[in-house]
C-alpha positions as YAML, in Angstrom:
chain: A
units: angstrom
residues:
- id: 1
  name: UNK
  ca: [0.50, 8.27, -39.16]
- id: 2
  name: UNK
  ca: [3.72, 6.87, -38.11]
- id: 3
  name: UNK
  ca: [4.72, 10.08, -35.49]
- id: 4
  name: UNK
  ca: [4.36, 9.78, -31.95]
- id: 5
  name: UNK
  ca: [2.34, 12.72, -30.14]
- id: 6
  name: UNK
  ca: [3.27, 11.61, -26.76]
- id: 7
  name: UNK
  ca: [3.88, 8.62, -24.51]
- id: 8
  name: UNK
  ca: [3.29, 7.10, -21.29]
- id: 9
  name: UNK
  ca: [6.13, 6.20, -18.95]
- id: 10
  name: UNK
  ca: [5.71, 3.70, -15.95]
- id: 11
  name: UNK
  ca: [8.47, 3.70, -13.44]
- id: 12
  name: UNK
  ca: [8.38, 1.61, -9.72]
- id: 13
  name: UNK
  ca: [7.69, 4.10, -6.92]
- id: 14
  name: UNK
  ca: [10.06, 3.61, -4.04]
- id: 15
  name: UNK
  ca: [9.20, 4.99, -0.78]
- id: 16
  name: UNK
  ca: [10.53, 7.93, 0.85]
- id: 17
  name: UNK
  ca: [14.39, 7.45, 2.71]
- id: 18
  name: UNK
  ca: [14.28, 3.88, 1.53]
- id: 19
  name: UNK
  ca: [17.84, 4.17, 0.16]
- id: 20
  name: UNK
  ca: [18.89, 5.78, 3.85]
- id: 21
  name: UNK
  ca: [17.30, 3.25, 5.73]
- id: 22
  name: UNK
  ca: [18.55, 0.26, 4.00]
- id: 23
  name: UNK
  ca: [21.77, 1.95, 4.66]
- id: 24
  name: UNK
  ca: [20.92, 1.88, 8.18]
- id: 25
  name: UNK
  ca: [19.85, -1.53, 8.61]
- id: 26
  name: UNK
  ca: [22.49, -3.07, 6.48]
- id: 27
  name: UNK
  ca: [25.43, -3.75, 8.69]
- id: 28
  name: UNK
  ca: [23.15, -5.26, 11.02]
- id: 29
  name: UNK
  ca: [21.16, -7.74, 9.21]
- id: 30
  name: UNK
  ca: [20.51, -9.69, 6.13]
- id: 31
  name: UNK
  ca: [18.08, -8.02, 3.64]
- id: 32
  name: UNK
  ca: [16.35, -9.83, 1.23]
- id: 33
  name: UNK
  ca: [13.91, -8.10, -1.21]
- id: 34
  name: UNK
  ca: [11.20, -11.06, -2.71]
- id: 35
  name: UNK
  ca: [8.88, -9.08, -5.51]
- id: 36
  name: UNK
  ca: [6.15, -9.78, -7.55]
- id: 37
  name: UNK
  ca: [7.50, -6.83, -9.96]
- id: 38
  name: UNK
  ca: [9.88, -6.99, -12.81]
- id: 39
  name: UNK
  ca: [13.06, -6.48, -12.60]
- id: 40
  name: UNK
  ca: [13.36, -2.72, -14.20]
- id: 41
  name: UNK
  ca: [14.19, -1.97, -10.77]
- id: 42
  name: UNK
  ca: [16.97, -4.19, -9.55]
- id: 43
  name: UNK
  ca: [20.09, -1.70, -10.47]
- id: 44
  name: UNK
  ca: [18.50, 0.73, -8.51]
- id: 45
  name: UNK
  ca: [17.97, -1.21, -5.59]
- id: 46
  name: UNK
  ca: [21.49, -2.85, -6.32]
- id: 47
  name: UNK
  ca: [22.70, 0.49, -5.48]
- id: 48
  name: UNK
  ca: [20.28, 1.50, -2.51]
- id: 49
  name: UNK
  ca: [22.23, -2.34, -1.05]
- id: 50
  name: UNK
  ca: [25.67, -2.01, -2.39]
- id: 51
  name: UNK
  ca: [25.22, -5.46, -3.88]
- id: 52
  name: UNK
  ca: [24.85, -6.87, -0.37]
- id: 53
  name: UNK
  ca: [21.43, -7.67, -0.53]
- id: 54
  name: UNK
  ca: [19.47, -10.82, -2.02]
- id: 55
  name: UNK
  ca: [17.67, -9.39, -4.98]
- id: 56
  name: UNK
  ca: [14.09, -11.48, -6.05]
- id: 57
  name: UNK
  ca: [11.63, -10.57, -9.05]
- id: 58
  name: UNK
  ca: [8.93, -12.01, -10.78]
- id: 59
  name: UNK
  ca: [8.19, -14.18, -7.53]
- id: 60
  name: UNK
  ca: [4.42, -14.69, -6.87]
- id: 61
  name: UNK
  ca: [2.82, -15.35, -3.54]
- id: 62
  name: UNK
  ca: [4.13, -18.98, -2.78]
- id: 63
  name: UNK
  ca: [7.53, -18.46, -4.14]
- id: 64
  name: UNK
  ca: [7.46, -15.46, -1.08]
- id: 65
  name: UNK
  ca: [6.04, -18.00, 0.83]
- id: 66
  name: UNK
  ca: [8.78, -20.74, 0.35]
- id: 67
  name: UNK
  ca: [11.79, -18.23, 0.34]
- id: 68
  name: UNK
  ca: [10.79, -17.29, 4.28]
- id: 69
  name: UNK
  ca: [10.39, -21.29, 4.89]
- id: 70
  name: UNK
  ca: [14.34, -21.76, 3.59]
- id: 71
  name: UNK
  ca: [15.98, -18.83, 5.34]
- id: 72
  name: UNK
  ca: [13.92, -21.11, 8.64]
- id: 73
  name: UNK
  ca: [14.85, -24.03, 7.94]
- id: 74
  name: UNK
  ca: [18.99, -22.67, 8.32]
- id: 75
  name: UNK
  ca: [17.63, -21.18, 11.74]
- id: 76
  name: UNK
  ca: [17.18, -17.56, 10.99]
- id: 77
  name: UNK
  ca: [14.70, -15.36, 12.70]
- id: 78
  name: UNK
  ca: [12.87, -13.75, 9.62]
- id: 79
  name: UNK
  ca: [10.90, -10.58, 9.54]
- id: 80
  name: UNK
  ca: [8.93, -9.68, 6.70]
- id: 81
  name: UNK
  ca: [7.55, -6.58, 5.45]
- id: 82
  name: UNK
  ca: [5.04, -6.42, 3.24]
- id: 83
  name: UNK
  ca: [2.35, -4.27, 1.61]
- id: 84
  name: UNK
  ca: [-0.32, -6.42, 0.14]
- id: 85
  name: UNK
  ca: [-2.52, -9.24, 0.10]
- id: 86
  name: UNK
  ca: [0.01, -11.50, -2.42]
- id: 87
  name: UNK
  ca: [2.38, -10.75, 0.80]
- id: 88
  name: UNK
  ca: [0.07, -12.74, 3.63]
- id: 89
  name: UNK
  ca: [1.28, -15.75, 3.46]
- id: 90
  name: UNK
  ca: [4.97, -14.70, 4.07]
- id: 91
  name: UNK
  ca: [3.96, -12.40, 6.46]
- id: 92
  name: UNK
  ca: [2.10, -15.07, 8.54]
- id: 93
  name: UNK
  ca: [5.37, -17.77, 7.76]
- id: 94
  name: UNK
  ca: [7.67, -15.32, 9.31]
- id: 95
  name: UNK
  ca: [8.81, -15.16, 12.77]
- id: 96
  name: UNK
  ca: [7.65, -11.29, 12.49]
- id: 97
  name: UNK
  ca: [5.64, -10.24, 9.67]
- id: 98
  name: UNK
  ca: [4.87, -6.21, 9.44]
- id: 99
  name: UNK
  ca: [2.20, -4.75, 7.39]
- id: 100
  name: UNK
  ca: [2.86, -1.40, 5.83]
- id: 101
  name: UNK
  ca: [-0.28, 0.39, 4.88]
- id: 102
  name: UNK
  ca: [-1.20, 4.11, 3.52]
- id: 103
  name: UNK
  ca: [-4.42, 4.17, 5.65]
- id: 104
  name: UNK
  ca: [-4.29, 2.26, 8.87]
- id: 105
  name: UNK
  ca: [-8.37, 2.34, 8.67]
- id: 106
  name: UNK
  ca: [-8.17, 0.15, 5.75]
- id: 107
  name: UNK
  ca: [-8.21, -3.82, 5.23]
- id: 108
  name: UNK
  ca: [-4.05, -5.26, 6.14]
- id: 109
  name: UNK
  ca: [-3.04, -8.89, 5.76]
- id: 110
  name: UNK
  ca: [-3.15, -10.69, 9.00]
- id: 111
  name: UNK
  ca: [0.11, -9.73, 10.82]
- id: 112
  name: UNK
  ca: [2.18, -9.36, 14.33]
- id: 113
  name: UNK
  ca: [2.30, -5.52, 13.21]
- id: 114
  name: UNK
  ca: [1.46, -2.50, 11.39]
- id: 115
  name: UNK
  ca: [3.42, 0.90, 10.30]
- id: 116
  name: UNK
  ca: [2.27, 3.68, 8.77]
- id: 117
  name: UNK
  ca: [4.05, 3.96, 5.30]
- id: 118
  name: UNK
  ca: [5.15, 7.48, 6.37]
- id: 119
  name: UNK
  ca: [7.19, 5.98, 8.98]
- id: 120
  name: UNK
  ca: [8.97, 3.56, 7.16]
- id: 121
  name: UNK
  ca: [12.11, 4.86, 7.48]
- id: 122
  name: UNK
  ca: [12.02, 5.42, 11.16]
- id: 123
  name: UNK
  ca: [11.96, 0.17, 11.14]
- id: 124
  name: UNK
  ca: [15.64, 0.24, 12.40]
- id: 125
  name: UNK
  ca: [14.69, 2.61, 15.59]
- id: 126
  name: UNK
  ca: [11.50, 0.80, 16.33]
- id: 127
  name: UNK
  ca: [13.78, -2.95, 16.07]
- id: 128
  name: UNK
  ca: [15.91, -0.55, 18.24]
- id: 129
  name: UNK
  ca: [12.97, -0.03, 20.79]
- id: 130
  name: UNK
  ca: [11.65, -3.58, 21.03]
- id: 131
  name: UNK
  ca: [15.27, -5.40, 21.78]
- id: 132
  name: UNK
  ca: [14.95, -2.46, 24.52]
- id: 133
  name: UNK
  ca: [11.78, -3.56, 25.63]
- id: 134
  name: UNK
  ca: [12.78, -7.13, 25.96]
- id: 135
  name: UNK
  ca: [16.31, -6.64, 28.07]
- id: 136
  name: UNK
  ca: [13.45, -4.33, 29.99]
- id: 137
  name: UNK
  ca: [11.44, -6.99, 30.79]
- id: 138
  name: UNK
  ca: [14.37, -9.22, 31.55]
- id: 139
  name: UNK
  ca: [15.69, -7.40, 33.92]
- id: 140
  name: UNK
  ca: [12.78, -6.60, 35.69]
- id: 141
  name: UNK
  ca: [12.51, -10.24, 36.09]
- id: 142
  name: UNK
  ca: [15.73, -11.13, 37.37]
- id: 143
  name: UNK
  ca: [15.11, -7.95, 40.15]
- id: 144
  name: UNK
  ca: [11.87, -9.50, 40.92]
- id: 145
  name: UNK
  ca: [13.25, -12.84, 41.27]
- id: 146
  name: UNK
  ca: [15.88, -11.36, 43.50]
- id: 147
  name: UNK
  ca: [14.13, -9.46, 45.84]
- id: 148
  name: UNK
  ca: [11.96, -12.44, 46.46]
- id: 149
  name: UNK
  ca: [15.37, -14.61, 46.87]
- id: 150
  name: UNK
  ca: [16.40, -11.99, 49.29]
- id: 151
  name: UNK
  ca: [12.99, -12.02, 50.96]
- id: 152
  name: UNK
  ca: [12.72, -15.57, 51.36]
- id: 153
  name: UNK
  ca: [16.01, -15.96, 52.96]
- id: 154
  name: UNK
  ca: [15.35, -13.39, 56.10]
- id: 155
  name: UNK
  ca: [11.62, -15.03, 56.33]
- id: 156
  name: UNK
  ca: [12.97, -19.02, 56.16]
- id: 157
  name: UNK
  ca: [15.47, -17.37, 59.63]
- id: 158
  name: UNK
  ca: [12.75, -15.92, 61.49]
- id: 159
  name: UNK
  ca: [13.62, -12.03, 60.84]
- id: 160
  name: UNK
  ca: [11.05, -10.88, 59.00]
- id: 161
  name: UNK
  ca: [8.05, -9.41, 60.93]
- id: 162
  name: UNK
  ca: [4.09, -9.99, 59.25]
- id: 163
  name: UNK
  ca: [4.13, -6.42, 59.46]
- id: 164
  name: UNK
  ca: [6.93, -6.28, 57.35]
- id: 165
  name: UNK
  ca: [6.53, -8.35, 54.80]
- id: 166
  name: UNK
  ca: [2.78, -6.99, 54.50]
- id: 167
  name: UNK
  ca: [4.71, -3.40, 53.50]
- id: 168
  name: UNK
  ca: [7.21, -5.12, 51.23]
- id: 169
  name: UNK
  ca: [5.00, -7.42, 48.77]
- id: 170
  name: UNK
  ca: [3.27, -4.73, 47.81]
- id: 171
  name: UNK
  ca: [6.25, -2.35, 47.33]
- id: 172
  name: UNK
  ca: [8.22, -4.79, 45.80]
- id: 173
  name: UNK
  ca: [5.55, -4.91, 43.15]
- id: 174
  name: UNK
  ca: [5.17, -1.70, 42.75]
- id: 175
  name: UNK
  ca: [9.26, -1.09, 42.52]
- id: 176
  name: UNK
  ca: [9.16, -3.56, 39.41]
- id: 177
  name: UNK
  ca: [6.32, -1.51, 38.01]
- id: 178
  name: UNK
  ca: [8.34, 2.24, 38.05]
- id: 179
  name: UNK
  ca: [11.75, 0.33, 37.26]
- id: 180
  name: UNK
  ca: [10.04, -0.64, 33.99]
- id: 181
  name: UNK
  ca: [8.02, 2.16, 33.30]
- id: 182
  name: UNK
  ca: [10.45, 4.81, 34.32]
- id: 183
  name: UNK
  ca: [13.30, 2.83, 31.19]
- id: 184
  name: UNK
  ca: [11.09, 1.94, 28.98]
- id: 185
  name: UNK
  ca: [9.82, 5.89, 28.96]
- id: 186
  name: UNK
  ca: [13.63, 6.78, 28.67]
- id: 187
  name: UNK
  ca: [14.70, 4.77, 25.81]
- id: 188
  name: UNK
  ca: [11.20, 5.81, 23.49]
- id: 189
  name: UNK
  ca: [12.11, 9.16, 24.65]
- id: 190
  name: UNK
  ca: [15.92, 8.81, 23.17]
- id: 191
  name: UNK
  ca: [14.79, 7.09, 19.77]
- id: 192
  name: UNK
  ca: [11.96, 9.82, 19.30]
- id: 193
  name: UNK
  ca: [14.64, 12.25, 19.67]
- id: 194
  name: UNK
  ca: [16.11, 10.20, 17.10]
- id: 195
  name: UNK
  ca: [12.94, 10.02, 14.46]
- id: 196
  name: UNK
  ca: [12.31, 13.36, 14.97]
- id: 197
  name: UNK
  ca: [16.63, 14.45, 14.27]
...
């Protein structure tokens, strides 16, 4: 009869510390956010990026899709992050695509990774942890490579016994192994410090 008893508001749900960890990640890289959604949110997030973020709505799957092919075709290393089916095909374009999921246990678009939606917030320290891992790996190489160079040089002159050389392939090995281990158990330790601060 013309009076309204109640009503029903609908509002986009943003996920816990987003605001903190956009702040985080920032001043390190471009951020683009591509979504299907309206744009009832776009002030908010405009104030979550200080304006310095590309802002996308009302983009379906292939528009997704064809925004990660640009940003590749000007050479940039994209990672996407996404949180449902309409996001596999950008996930699978992208140089890393991340699926976010509620309940690892259930069904995630085909992707290089998966985070728990809980630990969101915690994407700039795990970025953190896998440039880590790589200069890791690097440099194991490089003191692989020249131990051998070292090795090679005393055996091509005659100075290295059978004996030897039997004690130091092994070791050498074995060297790379605790190097790596023994860092890459250092810097996790230092950024769980961090997730946990």
């Amino acid at each position: 009869d013309n009076s309204v008893s109640g009503m029903f508001v609908l509002q986009n749900y943003f996920r816990e510390n987003l605001d903190s960890l956009l702040k985080r990640l920032l001043p390190k890289y471009k951020i683009s956010v591509i979504s299907g959604d309206n744009d009832s949110s776009k002030e908010i997030l405009e104030n979550y990026t200080h304006q310095k973020a590309t802002l996308k709505f009302f983009q379906s799957p292939e528009d997704k899709l064809n925004y990660i092919k640009q940003l590749q075709l000007v050479n940039d290393n994209v990672m996407m992050i996404g949180d449902g089916l309409n996001d596999a095909g950008a996930l699978n374009q992208s140089n890393m695509g991340i699926s976010v999921t509620d309940n690892i246990n259930n069904f995630s678009p085909a992707c290089d990774g998966i985070i728990e939606a809980d630990r969101l917030n915690h994407l700039d320290k795990f970025i953190s942890l896998a440039k880590a891992s790589k200069k890791i790996i690097i440099a194991s190489f490089a003191i692989s490579i020249l131990y051998n160079i070292i090795g090679l040089s005393i055996a091509v002159q005659g100075q290295l016994k059978p004996l030897v050389a039997a004690i130091l392939m092994p070791s050498s090995s074995i060297s790379i192994i605790l190097f790596t281990w023994a860092t890459a158990e250092i810097k996790s330790s230092i950024l769980l410090k961090k997730c946990k601060g």
